Coordinates of C-alpha atoms and ligand atoms in Angstrom, one line a residue:
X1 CA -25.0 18.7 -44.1
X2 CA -21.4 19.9 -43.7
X3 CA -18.7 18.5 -41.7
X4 CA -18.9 20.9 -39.0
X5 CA -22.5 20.1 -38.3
X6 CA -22.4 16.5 -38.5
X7 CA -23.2 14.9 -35.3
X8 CA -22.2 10.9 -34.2
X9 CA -26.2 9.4 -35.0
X10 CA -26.5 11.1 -38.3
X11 CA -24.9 11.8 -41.8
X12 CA -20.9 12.1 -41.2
X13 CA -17.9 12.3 -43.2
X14 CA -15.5 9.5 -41.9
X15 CA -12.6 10.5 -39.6
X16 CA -8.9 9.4 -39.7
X17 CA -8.9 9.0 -35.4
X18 CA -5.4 8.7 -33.2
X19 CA -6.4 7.7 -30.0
X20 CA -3.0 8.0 -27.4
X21 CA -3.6 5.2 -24.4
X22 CA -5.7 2.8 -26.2
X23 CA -4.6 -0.4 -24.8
X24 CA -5.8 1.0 -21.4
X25 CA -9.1 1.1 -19.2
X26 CA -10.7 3.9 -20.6
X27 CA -9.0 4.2 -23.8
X28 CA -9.8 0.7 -25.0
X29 CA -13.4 0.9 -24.0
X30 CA -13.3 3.9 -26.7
X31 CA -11.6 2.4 -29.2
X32 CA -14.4 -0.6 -29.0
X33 CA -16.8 2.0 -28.9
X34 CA -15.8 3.9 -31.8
X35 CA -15.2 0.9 -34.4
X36 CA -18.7 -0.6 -33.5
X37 CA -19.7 3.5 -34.4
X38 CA -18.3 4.2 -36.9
X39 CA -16.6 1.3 -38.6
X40 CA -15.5 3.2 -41.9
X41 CA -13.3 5.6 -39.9
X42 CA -9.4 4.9 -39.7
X43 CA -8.7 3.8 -36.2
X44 CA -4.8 4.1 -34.9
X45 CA -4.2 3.7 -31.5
X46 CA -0.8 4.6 -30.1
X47 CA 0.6 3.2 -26.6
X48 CA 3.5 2.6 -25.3
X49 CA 2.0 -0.3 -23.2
X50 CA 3.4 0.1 -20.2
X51 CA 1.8 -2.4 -17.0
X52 CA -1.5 -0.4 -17.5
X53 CA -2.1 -1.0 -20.8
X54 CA -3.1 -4.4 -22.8
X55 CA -2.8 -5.4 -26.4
X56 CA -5.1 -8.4 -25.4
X57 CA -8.0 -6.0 -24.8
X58 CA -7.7 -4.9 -28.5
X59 CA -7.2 -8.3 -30.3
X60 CA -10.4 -8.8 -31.5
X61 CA -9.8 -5.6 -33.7
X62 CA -6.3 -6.4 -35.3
X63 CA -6.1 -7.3 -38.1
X64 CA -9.1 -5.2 -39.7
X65 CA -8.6 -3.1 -42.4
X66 CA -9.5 0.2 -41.0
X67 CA -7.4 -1.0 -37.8
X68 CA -3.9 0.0 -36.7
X69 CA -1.6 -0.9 -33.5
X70 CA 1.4 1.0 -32.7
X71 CA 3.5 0.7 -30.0
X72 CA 5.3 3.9 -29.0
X73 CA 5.7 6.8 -26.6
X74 CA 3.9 10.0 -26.8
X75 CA 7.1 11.7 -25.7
X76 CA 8.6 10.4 -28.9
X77 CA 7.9 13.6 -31.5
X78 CA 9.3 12.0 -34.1
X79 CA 7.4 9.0 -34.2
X80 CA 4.0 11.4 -33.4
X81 CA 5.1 13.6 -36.4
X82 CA 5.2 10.7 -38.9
X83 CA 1.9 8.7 -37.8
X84 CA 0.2 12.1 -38.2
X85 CA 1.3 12.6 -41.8
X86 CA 1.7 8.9 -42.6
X87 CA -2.2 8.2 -41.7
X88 CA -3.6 11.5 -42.4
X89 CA -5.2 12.2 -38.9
X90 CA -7.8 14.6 -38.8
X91 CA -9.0 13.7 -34.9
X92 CA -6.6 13.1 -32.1
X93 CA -8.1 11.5 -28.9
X94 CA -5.7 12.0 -25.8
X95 CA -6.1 9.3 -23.1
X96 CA -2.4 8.0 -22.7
X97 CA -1.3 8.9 -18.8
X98 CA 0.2 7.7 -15.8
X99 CA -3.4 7.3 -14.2
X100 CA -2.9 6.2 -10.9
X101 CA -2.9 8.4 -7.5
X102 CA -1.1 6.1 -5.4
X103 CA 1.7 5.4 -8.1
X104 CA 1.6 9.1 -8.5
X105 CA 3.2 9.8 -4.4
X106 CA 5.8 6.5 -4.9
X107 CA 6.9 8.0 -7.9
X108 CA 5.3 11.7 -9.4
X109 CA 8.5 11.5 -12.3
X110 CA 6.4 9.5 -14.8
X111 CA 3.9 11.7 -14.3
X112 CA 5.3 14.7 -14.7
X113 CA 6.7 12.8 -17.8
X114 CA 4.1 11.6 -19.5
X115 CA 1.0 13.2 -18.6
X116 CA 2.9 17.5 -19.2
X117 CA 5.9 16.4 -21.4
X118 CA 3.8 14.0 -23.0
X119 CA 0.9 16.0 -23.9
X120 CA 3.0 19.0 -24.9
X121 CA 4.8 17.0 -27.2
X122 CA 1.4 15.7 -28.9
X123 CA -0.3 19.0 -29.0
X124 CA 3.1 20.4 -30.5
X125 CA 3.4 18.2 -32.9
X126 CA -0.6 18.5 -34.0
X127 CA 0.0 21.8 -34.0
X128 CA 2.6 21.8 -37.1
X129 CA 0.7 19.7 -38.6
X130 CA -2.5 21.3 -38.4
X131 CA -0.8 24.6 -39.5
X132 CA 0.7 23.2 -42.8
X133 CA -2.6 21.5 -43.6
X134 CA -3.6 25.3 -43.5
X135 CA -6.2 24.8 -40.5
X136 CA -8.9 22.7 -41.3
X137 CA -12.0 22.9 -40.1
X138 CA -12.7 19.8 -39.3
X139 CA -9.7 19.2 -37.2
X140 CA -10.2 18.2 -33.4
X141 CA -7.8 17.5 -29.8
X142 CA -9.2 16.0 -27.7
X143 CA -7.9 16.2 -24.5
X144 CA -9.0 14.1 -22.1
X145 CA -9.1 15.0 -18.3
X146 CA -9.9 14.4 -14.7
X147 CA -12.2 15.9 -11.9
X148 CA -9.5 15.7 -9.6
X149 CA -8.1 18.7 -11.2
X150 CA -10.7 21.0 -9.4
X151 CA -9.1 19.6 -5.7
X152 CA -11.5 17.9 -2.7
X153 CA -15.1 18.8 -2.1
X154 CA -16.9 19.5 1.6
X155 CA -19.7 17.7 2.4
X156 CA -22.1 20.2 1.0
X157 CA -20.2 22.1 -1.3
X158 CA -21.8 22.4 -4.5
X159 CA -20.2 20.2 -7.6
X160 CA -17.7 21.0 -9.4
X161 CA -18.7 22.8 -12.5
X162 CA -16.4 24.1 -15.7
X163 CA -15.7 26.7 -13.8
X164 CA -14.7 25.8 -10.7
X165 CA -11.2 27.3 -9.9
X166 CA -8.7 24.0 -10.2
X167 CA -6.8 23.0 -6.8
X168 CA -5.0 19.7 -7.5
X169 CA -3.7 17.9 -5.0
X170 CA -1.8 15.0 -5.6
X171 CA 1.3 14.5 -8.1
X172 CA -1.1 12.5 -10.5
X173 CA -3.8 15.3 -10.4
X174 CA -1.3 18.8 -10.6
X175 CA 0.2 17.2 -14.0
X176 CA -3.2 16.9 -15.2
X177 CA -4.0 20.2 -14.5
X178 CA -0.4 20.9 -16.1
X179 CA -1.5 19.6 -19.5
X180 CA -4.8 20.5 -19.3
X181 CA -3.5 24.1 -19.1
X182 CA -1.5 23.6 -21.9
X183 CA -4.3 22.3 -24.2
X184 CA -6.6 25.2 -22.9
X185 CA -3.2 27.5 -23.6
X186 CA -3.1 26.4 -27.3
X187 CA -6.6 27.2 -28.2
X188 CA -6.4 30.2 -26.6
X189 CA -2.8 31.6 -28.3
X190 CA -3.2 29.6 -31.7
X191 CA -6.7 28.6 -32.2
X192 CA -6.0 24.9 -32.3
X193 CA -9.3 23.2 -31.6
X194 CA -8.3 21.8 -28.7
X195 CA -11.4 20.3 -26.5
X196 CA -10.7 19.0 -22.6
X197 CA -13.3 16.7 -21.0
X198 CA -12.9 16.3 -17.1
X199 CA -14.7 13.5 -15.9
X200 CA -15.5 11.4 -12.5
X201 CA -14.1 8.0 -11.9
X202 CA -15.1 5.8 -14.2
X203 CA -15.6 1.8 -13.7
X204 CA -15.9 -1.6 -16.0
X205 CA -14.4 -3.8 -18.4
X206 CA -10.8 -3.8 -18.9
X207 CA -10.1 -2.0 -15.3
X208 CA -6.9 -2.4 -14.4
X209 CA -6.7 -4.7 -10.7
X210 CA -4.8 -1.3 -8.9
X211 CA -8.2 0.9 -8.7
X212 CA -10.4 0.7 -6.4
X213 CA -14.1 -1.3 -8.3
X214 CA -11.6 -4.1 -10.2
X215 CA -9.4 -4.5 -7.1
X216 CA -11.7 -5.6 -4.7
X217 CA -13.5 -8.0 -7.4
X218 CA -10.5 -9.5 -7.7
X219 CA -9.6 -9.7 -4.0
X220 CA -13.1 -11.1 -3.3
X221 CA -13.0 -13.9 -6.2
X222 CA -9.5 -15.0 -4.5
X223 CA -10.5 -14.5 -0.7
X224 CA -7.7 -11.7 -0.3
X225 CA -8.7 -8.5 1.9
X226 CA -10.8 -5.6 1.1
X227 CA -8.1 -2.8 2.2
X228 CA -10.5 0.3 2.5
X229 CA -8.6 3.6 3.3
X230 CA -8.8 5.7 6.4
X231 CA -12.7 5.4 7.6
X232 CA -14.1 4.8 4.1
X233 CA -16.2 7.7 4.0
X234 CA -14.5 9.4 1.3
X235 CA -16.5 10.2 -1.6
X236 CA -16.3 9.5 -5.7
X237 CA -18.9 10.0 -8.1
X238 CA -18.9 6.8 -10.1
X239 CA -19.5 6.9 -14.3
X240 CA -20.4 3.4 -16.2
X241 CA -16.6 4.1 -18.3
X242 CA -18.7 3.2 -21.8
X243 CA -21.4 6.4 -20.9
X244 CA -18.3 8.1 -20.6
X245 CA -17.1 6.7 -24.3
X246 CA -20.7 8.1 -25.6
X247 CA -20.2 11.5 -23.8
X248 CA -16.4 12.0 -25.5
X249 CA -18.5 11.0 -28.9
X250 CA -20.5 13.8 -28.7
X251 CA -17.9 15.7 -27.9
X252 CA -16.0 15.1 -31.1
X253 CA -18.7 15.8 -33.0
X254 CA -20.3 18.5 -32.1
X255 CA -18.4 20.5 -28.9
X256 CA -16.3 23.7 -30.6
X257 CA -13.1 24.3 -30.6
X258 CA -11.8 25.4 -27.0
X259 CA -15.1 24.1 -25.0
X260 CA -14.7 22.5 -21.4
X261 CA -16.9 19.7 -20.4
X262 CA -17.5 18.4 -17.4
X263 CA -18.7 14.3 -17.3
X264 CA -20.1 12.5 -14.5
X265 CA -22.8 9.9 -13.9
X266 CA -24.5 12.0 -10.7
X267 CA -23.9 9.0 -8.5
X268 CA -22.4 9.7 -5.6
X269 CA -21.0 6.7 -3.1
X270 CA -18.9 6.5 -0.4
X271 CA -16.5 4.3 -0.7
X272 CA -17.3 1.7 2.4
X273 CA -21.1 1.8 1.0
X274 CA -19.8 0.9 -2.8
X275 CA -17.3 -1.8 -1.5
X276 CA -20.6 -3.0 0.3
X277 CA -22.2 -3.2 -3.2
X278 CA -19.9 -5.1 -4.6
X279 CA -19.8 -8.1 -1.4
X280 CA -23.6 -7.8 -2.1
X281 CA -23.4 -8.9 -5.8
X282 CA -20.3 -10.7 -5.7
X283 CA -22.0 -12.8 -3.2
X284 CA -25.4 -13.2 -5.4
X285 CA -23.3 -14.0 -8.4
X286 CA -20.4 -15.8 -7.8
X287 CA -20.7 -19.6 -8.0
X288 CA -18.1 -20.2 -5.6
X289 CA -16.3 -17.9 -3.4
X290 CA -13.7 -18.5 -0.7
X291 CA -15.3 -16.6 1.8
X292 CA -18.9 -15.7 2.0
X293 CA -20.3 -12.9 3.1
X294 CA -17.9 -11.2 1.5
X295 CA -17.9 -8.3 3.6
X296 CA -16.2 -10.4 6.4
X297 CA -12.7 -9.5 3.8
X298 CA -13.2 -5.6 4.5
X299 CA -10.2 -4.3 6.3
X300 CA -9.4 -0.5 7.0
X301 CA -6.2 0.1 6.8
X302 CA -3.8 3.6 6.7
X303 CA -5.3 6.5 4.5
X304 CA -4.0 7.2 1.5
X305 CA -1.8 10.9 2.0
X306 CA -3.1 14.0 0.8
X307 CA -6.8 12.0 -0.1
X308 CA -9.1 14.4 -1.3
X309 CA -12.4 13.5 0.5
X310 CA -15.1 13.9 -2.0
X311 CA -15.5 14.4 -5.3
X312 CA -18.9 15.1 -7.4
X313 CA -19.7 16.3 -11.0
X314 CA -22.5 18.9 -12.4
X315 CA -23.0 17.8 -15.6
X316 CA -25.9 20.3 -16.8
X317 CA -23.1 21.5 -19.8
X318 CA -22.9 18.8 -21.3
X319 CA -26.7 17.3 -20.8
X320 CA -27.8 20.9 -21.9
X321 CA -25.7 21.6 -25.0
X322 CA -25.0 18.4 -26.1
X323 CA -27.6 15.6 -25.1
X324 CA -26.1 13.6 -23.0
X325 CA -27.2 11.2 -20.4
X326 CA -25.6 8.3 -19.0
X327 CA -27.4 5.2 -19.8
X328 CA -26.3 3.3 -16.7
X329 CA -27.1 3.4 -12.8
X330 CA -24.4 2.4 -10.6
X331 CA -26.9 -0.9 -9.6
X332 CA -26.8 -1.6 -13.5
X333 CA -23.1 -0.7 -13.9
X334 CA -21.9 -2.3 -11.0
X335 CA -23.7 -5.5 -11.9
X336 CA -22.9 -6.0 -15.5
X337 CA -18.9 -4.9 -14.1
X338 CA -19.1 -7.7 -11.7
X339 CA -20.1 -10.0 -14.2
X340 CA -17.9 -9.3 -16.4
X341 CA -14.9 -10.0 -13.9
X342 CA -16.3 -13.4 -13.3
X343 CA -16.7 -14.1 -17.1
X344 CA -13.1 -13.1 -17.9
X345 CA -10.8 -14.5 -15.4
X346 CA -8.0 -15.0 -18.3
X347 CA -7.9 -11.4 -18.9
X348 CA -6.9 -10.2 -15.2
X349 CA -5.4 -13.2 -14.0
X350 CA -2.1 -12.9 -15.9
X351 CA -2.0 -9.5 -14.7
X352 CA -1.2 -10.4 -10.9
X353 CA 2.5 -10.5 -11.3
X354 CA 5.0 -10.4 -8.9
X355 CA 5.7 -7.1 -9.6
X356 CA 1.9 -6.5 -8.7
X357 CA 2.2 -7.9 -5.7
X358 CA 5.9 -5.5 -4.8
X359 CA 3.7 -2.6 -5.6
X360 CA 1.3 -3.5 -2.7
X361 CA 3.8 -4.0 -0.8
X362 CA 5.3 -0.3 -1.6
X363 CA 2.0 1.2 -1.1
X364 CA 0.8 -0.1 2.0
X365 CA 4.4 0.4 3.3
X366 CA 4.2 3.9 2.2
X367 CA 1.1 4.9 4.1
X368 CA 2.0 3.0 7.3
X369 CA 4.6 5.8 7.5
Ligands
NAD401 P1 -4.9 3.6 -17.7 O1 -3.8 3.8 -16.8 O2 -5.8 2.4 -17.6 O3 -4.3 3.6 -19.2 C1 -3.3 4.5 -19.6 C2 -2.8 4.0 -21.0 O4 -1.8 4.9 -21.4 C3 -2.1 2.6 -20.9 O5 -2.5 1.8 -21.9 C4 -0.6 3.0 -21.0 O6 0.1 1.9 -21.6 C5 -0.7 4.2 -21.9 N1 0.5 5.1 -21.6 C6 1.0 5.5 -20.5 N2 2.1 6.2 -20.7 C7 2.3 6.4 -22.0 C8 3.2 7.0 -22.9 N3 4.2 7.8 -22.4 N4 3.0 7.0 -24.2 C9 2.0 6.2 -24.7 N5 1.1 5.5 -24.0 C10 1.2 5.6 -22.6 O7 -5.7 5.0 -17.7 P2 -7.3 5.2 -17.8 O8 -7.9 5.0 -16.5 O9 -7.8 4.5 -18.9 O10 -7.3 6.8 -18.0 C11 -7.2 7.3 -19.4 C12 -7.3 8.8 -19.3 O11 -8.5 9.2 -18.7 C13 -6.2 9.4 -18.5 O12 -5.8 10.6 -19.2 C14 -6.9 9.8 -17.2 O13 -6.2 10.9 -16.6 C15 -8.3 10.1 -17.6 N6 -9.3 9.8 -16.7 C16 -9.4 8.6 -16.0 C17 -10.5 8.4 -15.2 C18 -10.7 7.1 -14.5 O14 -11.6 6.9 -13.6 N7 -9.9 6.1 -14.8 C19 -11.5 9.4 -15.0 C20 -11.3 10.6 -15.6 C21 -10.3 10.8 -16.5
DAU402 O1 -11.9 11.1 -10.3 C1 -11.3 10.6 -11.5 C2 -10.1 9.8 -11.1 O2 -10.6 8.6 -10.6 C3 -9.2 9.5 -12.3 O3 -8.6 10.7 -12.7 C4 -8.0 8.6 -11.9 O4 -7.2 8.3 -13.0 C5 -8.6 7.3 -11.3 O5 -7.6 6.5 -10.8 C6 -9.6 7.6 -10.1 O6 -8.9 8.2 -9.0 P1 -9.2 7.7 -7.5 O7 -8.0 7.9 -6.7 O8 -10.5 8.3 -7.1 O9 -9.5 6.1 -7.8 P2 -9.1 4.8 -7.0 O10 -9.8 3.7 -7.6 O11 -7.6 4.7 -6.8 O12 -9.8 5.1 -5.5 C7 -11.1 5.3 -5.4 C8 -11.4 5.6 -3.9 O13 -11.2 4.4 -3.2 C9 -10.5 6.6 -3.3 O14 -11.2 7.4 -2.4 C10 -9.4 5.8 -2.6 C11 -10.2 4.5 -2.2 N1 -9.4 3.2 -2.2 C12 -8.7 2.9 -3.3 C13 -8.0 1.7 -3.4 C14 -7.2 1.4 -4.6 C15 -9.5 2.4 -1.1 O15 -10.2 2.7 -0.1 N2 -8.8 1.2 -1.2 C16 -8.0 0.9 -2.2 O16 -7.4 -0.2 -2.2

């Protein structure tokens, strides 16, 4: 079997992996992933750590041979140009962003930042390098993206597929669609193998307390409000975030160069019905809670500007070509997510700062205007 055909169950040369954003939600659930996969491949996550991301969430792997931390910018080409050489990457996996909507209309300039100037700077720099390594093969970008991108769905439309025309709407989703342009772009002029997944909202360990799921775990466990925004009818399609791990795996493996994929767990919930959920099981599994039901906490308060008002994903692309399925229902997600909250208090404890608690204040003041 050659390297081109092998796939993540079988027979595989090992890989030399960057993954950007690793000490966040997403990207430390695929770091995890990937050393219990493949634990002969050279892991090196880059991440400038900023308050979304966690060197905590990645302790149990330093220290391991195959295993290395670096904290740094993606912005920062020279330090980008030297891990690339220095550890031989053949596989760069893209998750580093400013990730938040609501962050994204206080402040769009570390968006714009990190998420376009960011990602040109890392597709730049693989770019050289790729081309003196005279163009392997085996090379892969992986670039990975959002559905919110492809702008807000009506209540029937159809889902969004590959190629539905993109119509961001927010600071946070037009600079996604900036870089995803760009890594679409450099397939297209130079034949880098660029790959871009766009996926729906994903949920579970290692969620950082500003989104929506961990939020109101957290607010339930310490009796604080459930602020839902606007009427809570708002729709997201919710993805267990280690089915979404699996779903970039295949990717890596077996997409070619300049594909689109489109990743989403087909379960759609509005939001007021998911925060519902989660009072039910917080209330079945929580020893102790301050306030029980918890649904007596639910408190609307003022929408969130611009909010897109539903998104949902067709996956058939990547179920047809490439196998996947997500493993998890949003019952069996949501539980083992809730769970997992009440089992590790001392990793989102520390993370309710008092600069946490100025950015609520910001927000909430921000849509009361
Ligand atoms: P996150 O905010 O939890 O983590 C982002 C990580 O990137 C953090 O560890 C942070 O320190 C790091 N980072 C930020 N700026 C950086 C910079 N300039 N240089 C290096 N590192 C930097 O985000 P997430 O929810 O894990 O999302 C990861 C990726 O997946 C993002 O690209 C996001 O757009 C995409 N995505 C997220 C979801 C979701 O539901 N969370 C869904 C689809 C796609
Ligand atoms: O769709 C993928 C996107 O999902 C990712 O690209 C983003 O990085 C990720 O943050 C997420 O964006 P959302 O804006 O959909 O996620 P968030 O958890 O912020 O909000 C989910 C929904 O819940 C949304 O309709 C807004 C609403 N909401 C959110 C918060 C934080 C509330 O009603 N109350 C809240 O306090």
């Amino acid at each position: 079997m050659t390297e081109m055909q092998a796939n993540s169950s079988g027979d595989r040369a090992p890989r030399r992996i960057l993954i950007t954003g690793g000490a966040g939600f997403i990207g430390s659930n695929f770091v995890h992933h990937w050393c219990e996969q493949y634990p002969g491949d050279r892991v090196v996550v880059l991440d400038a750590l900023t308050y979304a991301g966690n060197r905590k969430t990645l302790a149990s792997l330093e220290g391991g041979d195959n295993f290395r931390f670096v904290q740094g910018d993606i912005c920062d080409r020279p330090l980008i140009d030297v891990l690339l050489q220095e550890e031989a990457i053949d596989t760069v996996a893209h998750f580093a962003a400013e990730s938040h909507v609501d962050r994204s209309i206080l402040g769009p300039g570390a968006f714009v930042q990190t998420n376009v100037v960011g990602t040109f700077t890392l597709l730049e720099a693989f770019r050289q390098y790729w081309l003196s390594a005279n163009k392997p093969e085996s090379y892969r970008f992986l670039h990975v993206s959002t559905d919110e991108v492809y702008g807000s769905l009506g209540p029937t439309d159809p889902a969004f597929s590959e190629t539905t025309p993109y119509t961001p709407n927010s600071p946070y989703s037009a600079s996604k669609a900036g870089s995803d342009h760009l890594a679409r772009a450099y397939f297209h002029t130079y034949g880098m193998p660029t790959i871009i997944t766009n996926c729906s909202n994903n949920y579970g360990p290692y969620h950082f307390p500003e989104k929506l799921i961990p939020l109101m775990c957290i607010n339930i466990l310490m009796g604080k409000p459930l602020p839902v925004y606007g009427d809570g009818q708002n729709v997201r399609d919710w993805l267990y975030v280690r089915d979404h791990c699996r779903a970039l795996d295949l990717v890596i493996h077996k997409a070619a160069p300049g594909e689109t994929y489109n990743v989403g767990g087909n379960n759609e919930a509005k939001n007021l019905d998911l925060v519902h959920l989660l009072c039910d099981l917080m209330d079945e599994l929580a020893p102790e809670l301050p306030v029980r039901p918890a649904k007596e906490l639910i408190t609307f308060v003022t929408d969130r500007p611009g909010h897109d008002r539903r998104y949902a994903i067709d996956a058939t692309k990547i179920r047809t070509e490439l196998g996947w399925t997500p493993l998890e229902t949003v019952e069996s997600g949501l539980r083992k997510t809730v769970q997992w909250y009440l089992d590790n208090r001392d990793w989102w404890q520390p993370l309710l700062s008092e600069e946490y608690q100025a950015y609520y204040q910001q927000v909430y003041a921000a849509a009361a205007k």
